Amino acid sequence: QGRFSHENSVVMPDQKTVFLSDDGTGVVFFKFVADAAGDMSSGTLYAAKVTQTNGVSDPSEAAFAIEWIELAHGAEADIEAAIAEYDVGTLASPSYITDQQINDWAEAKLSQDLDGSGSVAADPFTDDRPAFLESRKAAVALGATGEFRKMEGVVINYGLADNWWNAGAADGDQAYMYMAMSSFDKTMADDEGDIQLDGTHGPCGVVYRMTLKENAGNVDVDTMVPAIVGGPYYSDRDVNECSVNNISNPDNLAVMDDGRLLIGEDTGNHENNVIWVYEDPAL
C-alpha cells in the first residue's frame, strides 16, 4: 500500500477502503482501495490534494477540501518483482529510483512538462513502480499535497462506522474518522503551497475530523475539519509551553462506542503527558 512512514491505518467497513497516515514533516495523506472486499493483495493507491478554506489561516477554522489523485493500480506480486530488481545494489553503488525517473514517470502519466525541459519525457518504466516504491515523491509529482506535519494516525470506531455503513446514514448515527497532527508548524505554516496555517501555536498540534461518506459503493472522505486545536503556545516558558488546559502534541486516538474521542499525548510541551476525553460538538 505504498512506501512511506506508516503510522496507523484503518480499514473501512466496506472492507476495501484503507486510509493511511504518514508520520514526518512534509508528508502525504494516502488512500488505498482494494479490488475485492477482504483482499488487500491488489488495488489502487490514491493521495490527497487539499484546498484550504479561502482566506482563512486560523487553524481552528481552516478546513481542507480533499481531492483524491490516483497514483496507480498495483498487485503484491508485481510490486515484489519490482523491488527485487533493486537488490543488485550495494552501499557503495546503490540501485534506486532517481528523482529524474520519478519526474519523467509523472510527465508521461500527465502528458505535461513538469521540470521545464521544454518537452514531455518518455516513461522510464513499463509499470507504475514509483507510486509504490517512492510514494511521497510520486504523489507530489502528480499534484498531491506533501505538506502535512507529524501525521500521527487515523482512526474510527468500527462499530459505529459499520452501523452507519450498513444501516445507511439516514438510520444509523453518523460516524466520523479522526486524525491527529502532533504539530502544524513548519511545512503546514510556511506560507507556501496548499497548506498555509498560522503556526503561532503549531507546536501544540491539532486533531481533524472527517465525515465518512459513500462514493461509488466505497467509503470515502472529502473534507478535513479542525475538531480541536492545541495551545496556546508560550515559547518563553521552560515547562508547559503548551497550555495545560488543552491538548499538546496529540498522538494516539481512540473513538469510544458513544462517539467521544480519547486523545493521548506524546509531548515535551507538558510537564506530564495527559489522556483527554473529547466530547465533539459534531456528535
Backbone as numpy.savetxt, mean C-alpha at the origin, in Angstrom:
# Nx Ny Nz CAx CAy CAz Cx Cy Cz
3.42 -12.70 -5.33 2.60 -11.49 -5.33 3.46 -10.23 -5.33
4.69 -10.34 -5.79 5.53 -9.17 -5.92 6.69 -9.17 -4.94
7.78 -8.51 -5.36 8.98 -8.40 -4.52 9.07 -6.99 -3.97
8.80 -6.86 -2.67 8.92 -5.60 -1.96 8.93 -5.94 -0.47
8.88 -4.93 0.40 8.97 -5.18 1.84 7.59 -5.48 2.42
7.12 -6.69 2.19 5.80 -7.09 2.67 5.71 -6.90 4.19
4.69 -6.19 4.63 4.48 -6.01 6.06 3.32 -6.89 6.53
2.16 -6.65 5.99 1.01 -7.50 6.32 0.06 -7.45 5.14
-0.46 -8.59 4.77 -1.43 -8.64 3.68 -2.72 -9.25 4.20
-3.81 -9.00 3.50 -5.10 -9.53 3.95 -5.88 -10.03 2.75
-6.40 -11.25 2.87 -7.22 -11.86 1.83 -8.68 -11.49 2.08
-9.33 -11.02 1.06 -10.72 -10.59 1.17 -11.68 -11.79 1.13
-12.93 -11.58 1.55 -13.87 -12.70 1.58 -14.26 -13.24 0.21
-13.87 -12.59 -0.88 -14.09 -13.20 -2.19 -13.08 -14.30 -2.48
-12.07 -14.45 -1.56 -11.04 -15.48 -1.67 -10.17 -15.31 -2.93
-10.21 -14.12 -3.51 -9.40 -13.84 -4.70 -8.53 -12.60 -4.53
-9.09 -11.59 -3.87 -8.42 -10.30 -3.77 -7.57 -10.23 -2.51
-6.33 -9.77 -2.69 -5.40 -9.62 -1.57 -4.84 -8.19 -1.62
-4.96 -7.46 -0.52 -4.33 -6.15 -0.42 -3.02 -6.29 0.34
-1.98 -5.64 -0.17 -0.63 -5.86 0.33 0.04 -4.53 0.65
0.56 -4.41 1.86 1.26 -3.20 2.25 2.76 -3.40 2.11
3.47 -2.27 2.03 4.89 -2.25 1.71 5.57 -1.33 2.72
6.43 -1.87 3.58 7.02 -1.11 4.68 8.33 -0.48 4.24
8.41 0.84 4.32 9.63 1.55 3.96 9.30 3.00 3.69
10.22 3.68 3.05 10.04 5.08 2.69 10.00 5.21 1.17
8.96 5.84 0.66 8.77 5.92 -0.78 8.32 4.59 -1.35
7.22 4.06 -0.78 6.77 2.71 -1.14 5.38 2.75 -1.79
4.89 1.56 -2.13 3.72 1.41 -2.99 2.67 0.55 -2.29
1.41 0.84 -2.55 0.27 0.05 -2.08 -0.13 -0.88 -3.23
-0.15 -2.20 -2.96 -0.39 -3.19 -4.00 -1.70 -3.94 -3.77
-2.21 -4.51 -4.87 -3.38 -5.40 -4.83 -3.11 -6.56 -5.78
-3.46 -7.76 -5.34 -3.34 -8.96 -6.17 -4.71 -9.58 -6.30
-5.10 -9.93 -7.51 -6.39 -10.60 -7.76 -6.10 -11.94 -8.41
-6.40 -13.01 -7.69 -6.14 -14.36 -8.18 -7.08 -14.72 -9.32
-6.63 -15.63 -10.17 -7.47 -16.09 -11.28 -8.66 -16.89 -10.78
-8.45 -17.65 -9.70 -9.51 -18.51 -9.17 -9.57 -18.37 -7.66
-10.77 -18.37 -7.11 -10.95 -18.26 -5.67 -10.24 -19.39 -4.94
-9.50 -19.03 -3.89 -8.82 -20.02 -3.08 -7.52 -20.53 -3.66
-7.09 -20.00 -4.78 -5.86 -20.44 -5.43 -5.02 -19.22 -5.78
-3.95 -18.98 -5.02 -3.12 -17.79 -5.22 -1.92 -18.06 -6.13
-1.92 -19.16 -6.85 -0.75 -19.52 -7.65 -0.63 -18.71 -8.94
-1.71 -18.03 -9.34 -1.64 -17.18 -10.52 -2.68 -16.08 -10.40
-2.34 -14.93 -10.98 -3.26 -13.81 -10.92 -2.60 -12.55 -11.42
-3.25 -11.42 -11.15 -2.81 -10.13 -11.67 -2.42 -9.21 -10.53
-1.28 -8.57 -10.67 -0.78 -7.64 -9.66 -1.08 -6.20 -10.10
-1.58 -5.41 -9.16 -1.91 -4.01 -9.40 -1.18 -3.13 -8.39
-1.03 -1.84 -8.73 -0.46 -0.87 -7.82 -1.33 0.38 -7.81
-1.40 1.04 -6.66 -2.29 2.18 -6.49 -1.66 3.48 -6.99
-2.42 4.18 -7.81 -2.14 5.56 -8.17 -3.15 6.40 -7.41
-2.67 7.30 -6.51 -3.60 8.05 -5.68 -3.65 9.51 -6.09
-4.81 10.10 -5.86 -5.02 11.53 -6.09 -5.49 12.16 -4.79
-4.71 13.07 -4.26 -5.02 13.73 -2.99 -6.13 14.74 -3.17
-6.95 14.91 -2.12 -8.01 15.92 -2.15 -7.43 17.26 -2.59
-8.01 17.84 -3.60 -7.47 19.06 -4.21 -7.38 20.20 -3.21
-6.19 20.77 -3.08 -6.00 21.94 -2.23 -5.97 21.67 -0.75
-5.97 20.40 -0.34 -6.01 20.05 1.08 -4.72 19.34 1.47
-3.96 19.95 2.39 -2.73 19.32 2.86 -2.83 18.88 4.32
-3.88 19.28 5.01 -4.10 18.87 6.40 -4.28 17.35 6.43
-3.40 16.62 7.12 -3.49 15.15 7.09 -4.77 14.60 7.71
-5.46 15.39 8.52 -6.71 14.91 9.10 -7.89 15.06 8.14
-7.68 15.77 7.02 -8.75 15.99 6.06 -8.42 15.50 4.66
-7.15 15.32 4.37 -6.74 14.94 3.02 -6.99 13.46 2.77
-7.91 13.17 1.86 -8.19 11.80 1.46 -7.51 11.53 0.13
-7.48 10.25 -0.26 -6.85 9.86 -1.51 -7.81 9.00 -2.33
-8.10 9.42 -3.55 -8.80 8.55 -4.49 -7.79 7.57 -5.06
-8.22 6.32 -5.23 -7.31 5.26 -5.68 -7.71 4.78 -7.06
-6.74 4.79 -7.96 -6.88 4.14 -9.26 -5.89 2.99 -9.29
-6.35 1.81 -9.64 -5.48 0.63 -9.64 -4.87 0.45 -11.04
-3.55 0.53 -11.09 -2.82 0.35 -12.34 -2.39 -1.10 -12.46
-2.77 -1.74 -13.55 -2.39 -3.14 -13.75 -0.91 -3.23 -14.11
-0.18 -4.03 -13.32 1.24 -4.23 -13.60 1.44 -5.42 -14.53
0.88 -6.56 -14.17 1.05 -7.73 -15.02 0.29 -8.92 -14.44
0.05 -9.89 -15.29 -0.46 -11.20 -14.87 0.72 -12.14 -14.77
0.71 -13.01 -13.76 1.80 -13.95 -13.59 1.36 -15.23 -12.92
2.15 -16.26 -13.09 1.92 -17.55 -12.45 3.20 -17.98 -11.74
3.05 -18.71 -10.65 4.20 -19.09 -9.83 5.30 -19.76 -10.64
4.95 -20.70 -11.48 5.96 -21.45 -12.23 6.77 -20.52 -13.14
6.10 -19.59 -13.80 6.79 -18.67 -14.70 7.69 -17.71 -13.94
7.21 -17.24 -12.78 8.02 -16.31 -11.98 9.24 -17.04 -11.41
9.05 -18.26 -10.95 10.18 -19.04 -10.45 11.22 -19.27 -11.55
10.77 -19.50 -12.77 11.70 -19.70 -13.89 12.48 -18.43 -14.17
11.81 -17.27 -14.08 12.49 -16.00 -14.30 13.53 -15.74 -13.22
13.19 -16.05 -11.98 14.13 -15.87 -10.86 15.38 -16.73 -11.08
15.16 -17.95 -11.54 16.27 -18.89 -11.72 17.30 -18.38 -12.72
16.87 -17.54 -13.66 17.80 -17.01 -14.66 18.87 -16.12 -14.04
18.59 -15.60 -12.85 19.54 -14.69 -12.20 20.42 -15.41 -11.18
20.27 -16.72 -11.07 21.10 -17.49 -10.15 22.56 -17.58 -10.62
22.82 -17.18 -11.85 24.19 -17.28 -12.38 25.07 -16.16 -11.85
24.50 -15.15 -11.24 25.28 -14.02 -10.76 26.10 -14.36 -9.53
27.10 -13.54 -9.28 27.94 -13.65 -8.09 28.01 -12.28 -7.42
28.59 -12.23 -6.21 28.76 -10.95 -5.54 29.66 -10.03 -6.36
30.66 -10.61 -7.01 31.59 -9.81 -7.81 30.95 -9.38 -9.12
30.08 -10.22 -9.66 29.45 -9.91 -10.94 27.96 -10.29 -10.85
27.17 -9.44 -10.19 25.77 -9.78 -9.97 24.95 -9.77 -11.25
23.91 -10.57 -11.24 22.97 -10.63 -12.35 21.62 -10.13 -11.84
21.09 -9.08 -12.48 19.87 -8.48 -11.98 19.19 -7.68 -13.09
17.97 -7.26 -12.82 17.22 -6.41 -13.74 17.68 -4.97 -13.52
18.13 -4.32 -14.56 18.64 -2.96 -14.43 17.51 -1.93 -14.51
17.81 -0.72 -14.03 16.84 0.37 -14.11 16.50 0.67 -15.57
17.48 0.58 -16.45 17.22 0.85 -17.86 16.27 -0.20 -18.44
16.44 -1.45 -18.04 15.53 -2.49 -18.51 14.11 -2.26 -18.02
13.98 -1.80 -16.77 12.65 -1.50 -16.23 12.02 -0.36 -17.02
12.80 0.67 -17.29 12.30 1.79 -18.10 11.86 1.31 -19.48
12.68 0.49 -20.12 12.36 0.03 -21.47 11.13 -0.86 -21.47
11.01 -1.70 -20.47 9.83 -2.57 -20.32 8.57 -1.71 -20.17
8.66 -0.67 -19.34 7.50 0.21 -19.12 7.17 1.00 -20.38
8.19 1.48 -21.09 7.93 2.21 -22.33 7.20 1.33 -23.33
7.63 0.08 -23.44 6.99 -0.83 -24.38 5.54 -1.10 -23.99
5.26 -1.23 -22.69 3.90 -1.49 -22.25 2.99 -0.28 -22.47
3.55 0.91 -22.24 2.75 2.13 -22.33 2.78 2.77 -23.72
3.73 2.31 -24.54 3.96 2.94 -25.85 4.26 4.43 -25.68
5.11 4.73 -24.70 5.48 6.11 -24.39 6.99 6.20 -24.17
7.53 7.35 -24.54 8.94 7.65 -24.26 9.00 8.23 -22.85
9.52 7.46 -21.90 9.53 7.88 -20.50 10.84 8.55 -20.09
11.92 8.26 -20.75 13.22 8.79 -20.32 13.75 9.90 -21.20
12.91 10.38 -22.13 13.32 11.49 -22.96 14.33 11.16 -24.02
14.42 9.91 -24.40 15.39 9.48 -25.41 14.96 9.86 -26.82
13.69 10.17 -26.99 13.18 10.51 -28.31 12.52 9.36 -29.03
12.53 8.18 -28.42 11.89 7.02 -29.04 11.37 6.08 -27.95
10.47 5.20 -28.34 9.94 4.19 -27.43 10.79 2.93 -27.53
11.29 2.48 -26.40 12.20 1.33 -26.38 11.47 0.04 -26.69
12.21 -0.93 -27.19 11.70 -2.28 -27.37 11.73 -3.00 -26.02
10.78 -3.89 -25.80 10.72 -4.64 -24.55 11.92 -5.58 -24.47
12.75 -5.47 -23.42 13.91 -6.35 -23.31 13.58 -7.76 -22.85
12.31 -8.00 -22.51 11.90 -9.30 -21.98 10.77 -9.90 -22.83
10.62 -11.19 -22.72 9.50 -11.87 -23.35 8.38 -12.12 -22.35
8.56 -11.61 -21.14 7.54 -11.75 -20.10 7.50 -10.44 -19.30
6.70 -10.44 -18.23 6.54 -9.23 -17.41 7.28 -9.36 -16.08
8.47 -9.90 -16.10 9.21 -10.15 -14.86 9.46 -8.91 -14.01
9.66 -7.70 -14.57 9.87 -6.55 -13.69 8.73 -6.35 -12.69
7.50 -6.66 -13.09 6.36 -6.46 -12.20 6.46 -7.30 -10.94
7.09 -8.46 -11.04 7.15 -9.38 -9.90 8.52 -9.42 -9.22
9.57 -9.06 -9.95 10.92 -9.12 -9.38 11.44 -7.75 -8.94
10.88 -6.68 -9.50 11.23 -5.31 -9.11 9.94 -4.50 -9.03
9.06 -4.94 -8.12 7.68 -4.46 -8.13 7.55 -2.97 -7.88
8.30 -2.43 -6.93 8.20 -0.99 -6.65 8.59 -0.16 -7.87
9.78 -0.45 -8.40 10.27 0.33 -9.54 9.36 0.16 -10.75
8.87 -1.04 -10.96 7.98 -1.29 -12.09 6.67 -0.52 -11.92
6.14 -0.50 -10.70 4.89 0.21 -10.44 5.05 1.70 -10.71
6.11 2.29 -10.20 6.33 3.72 -10.40 6.55 4.04 -11.87
7.26 3.16 -12.57 7.51 3.38 -14.00 6.21 3.41 -14.79
5.20 2.65 -14.33 3.91 2.62 -15.02 2.95 3.69 -14.52
3.40 4.50 -13.56 2.58 5.63 -13.12 1.95 5.50 -11.76
2.24 4.44 -11.02 1.69 4.28 -9.68 2.40 5.22 -8.71
1.81 5.39 -7.54 2.35 6.27 -6.51 3.36 5.51 -5.65
4.58 6.01 -5.60 5.62 5.40 -4.78 6.11 6.35 -3.71
5.18 6.89 -2.92 5.53 7.92 -1.94 5.07 7.61 -0.52
4.44 6.47 -0.31 3.95 6.16 1.04 5.14 5.97 1.99
4.87 6.15 3.28 5.94 6.15 4.28 5.55 5.25 5.45
6.38 4.22 5.68 6.19 3.33 6.84 4.80 2.73 6.88
4.44 2.07 5.79 3.15 1.39 5.66 3.21 0.10 6.51
2.45 0.08 7.61 2.65 -0.96 8.62 1.66 -2.11 8.57
0.83 -2.16 7.59 -0.06 -3.30 7.53 -1.48 -2.89 7.20
-2.21 -3.81 6.65 -3.60 -3.56 6.26 -4.45 -4.69 6.83
-5.60 -4.34 7.44 -6.39 -5.33 8.17 -7.89 -5.14 7.95
-8.62 -6.24 8.12 -10.07 -6.23 8.22 -10.47 -7.12 9.38
-11.71 -7.06 9.80 -12.30 -8.11 10.61 -12.96 -9.06 9.63
-12.45 -10.27 9.55 -12.92 -11.15 8.49 -14.40 -11.49 8.64
-14.85 -11.66 9.87 -16.26 -11.99 10.08 -17.18 -10.89 9.59
-16.87 -9.63 9.93 -17.68 -8.51 9.48 -17.61 -8.37 7.96
-16.41 -8.53 7.41 -16.25 -8.39 5.96 -16.98 -9.51 5.23
-16.92 -10.72 5.77 -17.58 -11.85 5.14 -19.10 -11.67 5.19
-19.60 -11.18 6.31 -21.03 -10.92 6.43 -21.47 -9.86 5.43
-20.68 -8.80 5.32 -21.00 -7.75 4.34 -20.98 -8.31 2.93
-19.97 -9.09 2.60 -19.82 -9.58 1.23 -20.92 -10.56 0.85
-21.25 -11.44 1.77 -22.22 -12.48 1.45 -23.66 -12.05 1.66
-23.90 -11.16 2.61 -25.26 -10.70 2.85 -25.62 -9.52 1.94
-24.60 -8.82 1.46 -24.86 -7.63 0.65 -24.82 -6.39 1.50
-24.31 -5.30 0.95 -24.13 -4.07 1.72 -25.44 -3.56 2.31
-26.56 -3.83 1.66 -27.84 -3.33 2.16 -28.31 -4.09 3.39
-27.80 -5.32 3.59 -28.27 -6.16 4.69 -27.26 -6.26 5.82
-25.98 -6.39 5.46 -24.95 -6.52 6.49 -24.35 -5.18 6.83
-23.75 -5.09 8.02 -23.05 -3.87 8.40 -21.88 -3.65 7.47
-21.64 -2.39 7.10 -20.50 -2.07 6.25 -19.21 -2.41 6.99
-18.33 -3.09 6.30 -17.03 -3.45 6.87 -15.97 -2.53 6.29
-14.98 -2.22 7.10 -13.92 -1.32 6.67 -12.56 -2.03 6.74
-11.67 -1.58 5.89 -10.28 -2.00 5.94 -9.46 -0.81 6.44
-8.46 -1.10 7.25 -7.63 -0.04 7.82 -6.16 -0.29 7.49
-5.42 0.80 7.39 -3.98 0.72 7.18 -3.29 1.75 8.07
-2.23 1.33 8.74 -1.43 2.23 9.56 -0.22 2.72 8.77
0.02 4.02 8.83 1.28 4.61 8.37 1.99 5.09 9.63
3.11 4.45 9.97 3.80 4.80 11.20 4.23 6.26 11.20
4.58 6.78 10.03 4.93 8.19 9.87 4.36 8.68 8.54
4.10 9.99 8.47 3.68 10.54 7.17 4.52 11.76 6.83
5.79 11.74 7.27 6.71 12.80 6.90 7.51 12.36 5.66
8.62 12.99 5.39 9.52 12.66 4.28 8.77 12.58 2.96
8.68 11.40 2.34 8.12 11.30 0.98 6.63 11.63 0.91
5.94 11.61 2.04 4.52 11.98 2.04 4.33 13.47 2.32
5.42 14.19 2.59 5.30 15.60 2.96 6.42 16.44 2.35
6.86 16.05 1.13 8.00 16.74 0.52 7.59 17.70 -0.59
6.29 17.99 -0.69 5.77 18.93 -1.69 6.07 18.49 -3.11
6.19 17.19 -3.31 6.42 16.65 -4.64 5.50 15.46 -4.88
5.15 15.24 -6.13 4.43 14.04 -6.51 2.97 14.04 -6.12
2.41 12.83 -5.97 0.98 12.66 -5.73 0.58 13.00 -4.30
1.48 12.77 -3.33 1.16 12.96 -1.91 1.94 14.16 -1.39
1.20 15.18 -0.94 1.82 16.40 -0.44 1.10 16.85 0.82
1.34 16.12 1.91 0.72 16.43 3.19 1.55 17.45 3.96
0.90 18.14 4.88 1.61 18.94 5.86 2.24 17.97 6.86
3.56 17.91 6.87 4.25 16.93 7.69 4.65 17.40 9.07
4.05 18.50 9.56 4.41 19.04 10.87 4.34 17.98 11.96
3.29 17.20 11.94 3.11 16.16 12.96 3.33 14.76 12.37
3.99 14.73 11.22 4.22 13.48 10.51 4.91 12.39 11.29
5.86 12.72 12.19 6.53 11.64 12.93 5.60 10.84 13.84
4.36 11.31 14.04 3.44 10.60 14.95 2.52 9.61 14.21
2.42 9.70 12.88 1.70 8.68 12.12 0.23 8.94 11.94
-0.39 8.05 11.16 -1.81 8.17 10.80 -2.36 6.78 10.50
-3.65 6.61 10.73 -4.36 5.39 10.34 -5.43 5.77 9.32
-5.44 5.06 8.19 -6.41 5.33 7.13 -7.51 4.27 7.11
-8.72 4.72 6.76 -9.88 3.85 6.60 -10.20 3.70 5.12
-10.55 2.48 4.71 -10.97 2.23 3.33 -12.28 1.45 3.33
-13.26 1.97 2.63 -14.56 1.32 2.52 -14.49 0.19 1.50
-14.86 -1.01 1.90 -14.88 -2.14 0.97 -16.04 -1.98 -0.01
-15.75 -2.29 -1.28 -16.76 -2.18 -2.32 -16.70 -3.40 -3.22
-17.78 -3.59 -3.96 -17.81 -4.66 -4.97 -17.46 -4.05 -6.32
-16.56 -4.72 -7.06 -16.17 -4.26 -8.37 -15.96 -5.47 -9.28
-16.85 -5.63 -10.23 -16.77 -6.73 -11.20 -16.65 -8.09 -10.53
-17.39 -8.26 -9.45 -17.42 -9.55 -8.77 -16.32 -9.76 -7.76
-15.47 -8.76 -7.56 -14.39 -8.86 -6.57 -14.52 -7.74 -5.54
-13.86 -7.93 -4.40 -13.80 -6.88 -3.39 -12.76 -5.85 -3.82
-13.07 -4.58 -3.59 -12.16 -3.52 -4.02 -12.25 -2.35 -3.05
-11.30 -1.42 -3.16 -11.36 -0.13 -2.47 -10.95 0.95 -3.46
-11.54 2.13 -3.32 -11.19 3.22 -4.23 -10.91 4.54 -3.53
-10.89 4.53 -2.19 -10.52 5.72 -1.44 -9.79 5.35 -0.16
-8.89 6.23 0.28 -8.25 6.15 1.59 -8.60 7.44 2.33
-9.22 7.30 3.50 -9.67 8.45 4.27 -8.98 8.41 5.64
-8.43 9.53 6.11 -7.80 9.51 7.43 -8.83 9.23 8.52
-8.57 8.19 9.31 -9.45 7.85 10.42 -8.99 8.54 11.70
-7.69 8.47 11.99 -7.13 9.13 13.16 -5.68 9.49 12.87
-5.31 10.72 13.20 -3.97 11.24 12.96 -3.28 11.45 14.29
-2.03 11.02 14.40 -1.28 11.19 15.63 -0.84 12.63 15.84
-0.29 12.89 17.02 0.22 14.21 17.34 -0.67 14.93 18.34
-0.35 16.20 18.62 0.71 17.00 18.01 2.12 16.47 18.31
3.06 16.90 17.46 4.47 16.54 17.61 5.24 17.73 18.15
6.02 17.48 19.24 6.80 18.53 19.87 8.28 18.19 19.70
8.92 18.83 18.74 10.30 18.49 18.41 11.29 18.91 19.48
10.88 19.82 20.38 11.80 20.32 21.39 11.79 19.49 22.67
10.99 18.43 22.73 10.92 17.59 23.93 11.96 16.49 23.88
12.40 16.06 25.05 13.32 14.93 25.16 12.57 13.61 25.20
11.36 13.62 25.75 10.51 12.43 25.79 9.10 12.85 25.40
8.31 11.86 25.01 6.93 12.10 24.63 6.81 13.23 23.60
7.64 13.10 22.55 7.58 14.10 21.48 6.20 14.14 20.82
5.53 12.99 20.78 4.14 12.96 20.32 3.23 13.00 21.55
2.17 13.75 21.46 1.26 13.92 22.60 0.85 12.56 23.18
0.87 12.45 24.50 0.48 11.21 25.16 -1.03 11.00 25.12
-1.76 12.00 24.66 -3.22 11.89 24.57 -3.68 11.40 23.20
-2.73 10.92 22.41 -3.07 10.49 21.06 -2.08 9.42 20.64
-2.36 8.78 19.52 -1.50 7.72 19.02 -0.15 8.25 18.57
0.84 7.37 18.60 2.17 7.69 18.10 2.71 6.46 17.38
3.11 6.64 16.13 3.69 5.56 15.32 2.85 4.30 15.38
1.59 4.36 14.90 0.74 3.18 14.88 1.37 2.07 14.05
1.27 0.85 14.55 1.88 -0.28 13.86 0.84 -1.38 13.67
0.78 -2.32 14.61 -0.17 -3.43 14.47 -1.59 -2.98 14.73
-2.49 -3.40 13.85 -3.91 -3.08 13.96 -4.72 -4.37 14.04
-5.87 -4.29 14.69 -6.81 -5.40 14.70 -8.22 -4.82 14.82
-9.11 -5.28 13.95 -10.51 -4.84 14.00 -11.29 -5.86 14.82
-11.91 -5.40 15.89 -12.68 -6.28 16.76 -14.03 -6.60 16.12
-14.72 -7.56 16.71 -15.99 -8.02 16.13 -17.06 -6.94 16.12
-16.94 -5.95 16.99 -17.92 -4.85 16.99 -17.48 -3.69 16.11
-16.38 -3.88 15.39 -15.91 -2.86 14.46 -14.89 -1.90 15.03
-14.75 -1.88 16.36 -13.75 -0.99 16.95 -12.34 -1.45 16.59
-11.42 -0.50 16.57 -10.08 -0.77 16.08 -9.07 -0.74 17.21
-8.30 -1.82 17.34 -7.17 -1.84 18.26 -5.94 -1.32 17.52
-5.25 -0.36 18.14 -4.06 0.24 17.54 -2.88 0.03 18.48
-1.90 -0.73 18.03 -0.70 -0.96 18.82 0.42 -0.06 18.32
1.13 0.57 19.24 2.22 1.46 18.89 3.56 0.72 18.80
4.43 1.22 17.97 5.84 0.83 17.97 6.62 2.13 17.84
6.85 2.78 18.98 7.27 4.17 18.95 8.39 4.47 19.92
9.23 5.41 19.53 10.18 6.02 20.43 9.75 7.41 20.82
8.56 7.83 20.34 8.05 9.17 20.62 7.07 9.21 21.77
6.83 8.05 22.40 6.16 7.96 23.69 7.10 7.25 24.65
7.12 7.71 25.88 7.99 7.06 26.87 7.58 5.61 27.07
6.28 5.36 27.00 5.76 4.00 27.07 4.85 3.76 25.87
5.04 2.62 25.22 4.14 2.26 24.12 2.76 1.92 24.67
1.74 2.22 23.88 0.36 2.10 24.32 -0.43 1.30 23.30
-1.44 0.56 23.78 -2.46 -0.04 22.90 -3.74 0.76 23.09
-4.26 1.25 21.98 -5.45 2.08 22.01 -6.65 1.31 21.45
-7.84 1.65 21.95 -9.09 1.21 21.34 -9.73 2.43 20.70
-9.92 2.36 19.38 -10.46 3.50 18.64 -11.88 3.21 18.21
-12.81 4.05 18.62 -14.20 3.95 18.19 -14.38 4.88 17.00
-14.36 4.31 15.84 -14.40 5.07 14.60 -15.78 5.70 14.42
-15.84 7.03 14.25 -17.15 7.67 14.02 -17.87 7.16 12.77
-17.12 6.51 11.87 -17.76 5.99 10.65 -18.65 4.79 10.93
-18.50 4.15 12.08 -19.27 2.93 12.37 -20.75 3.28 12.54
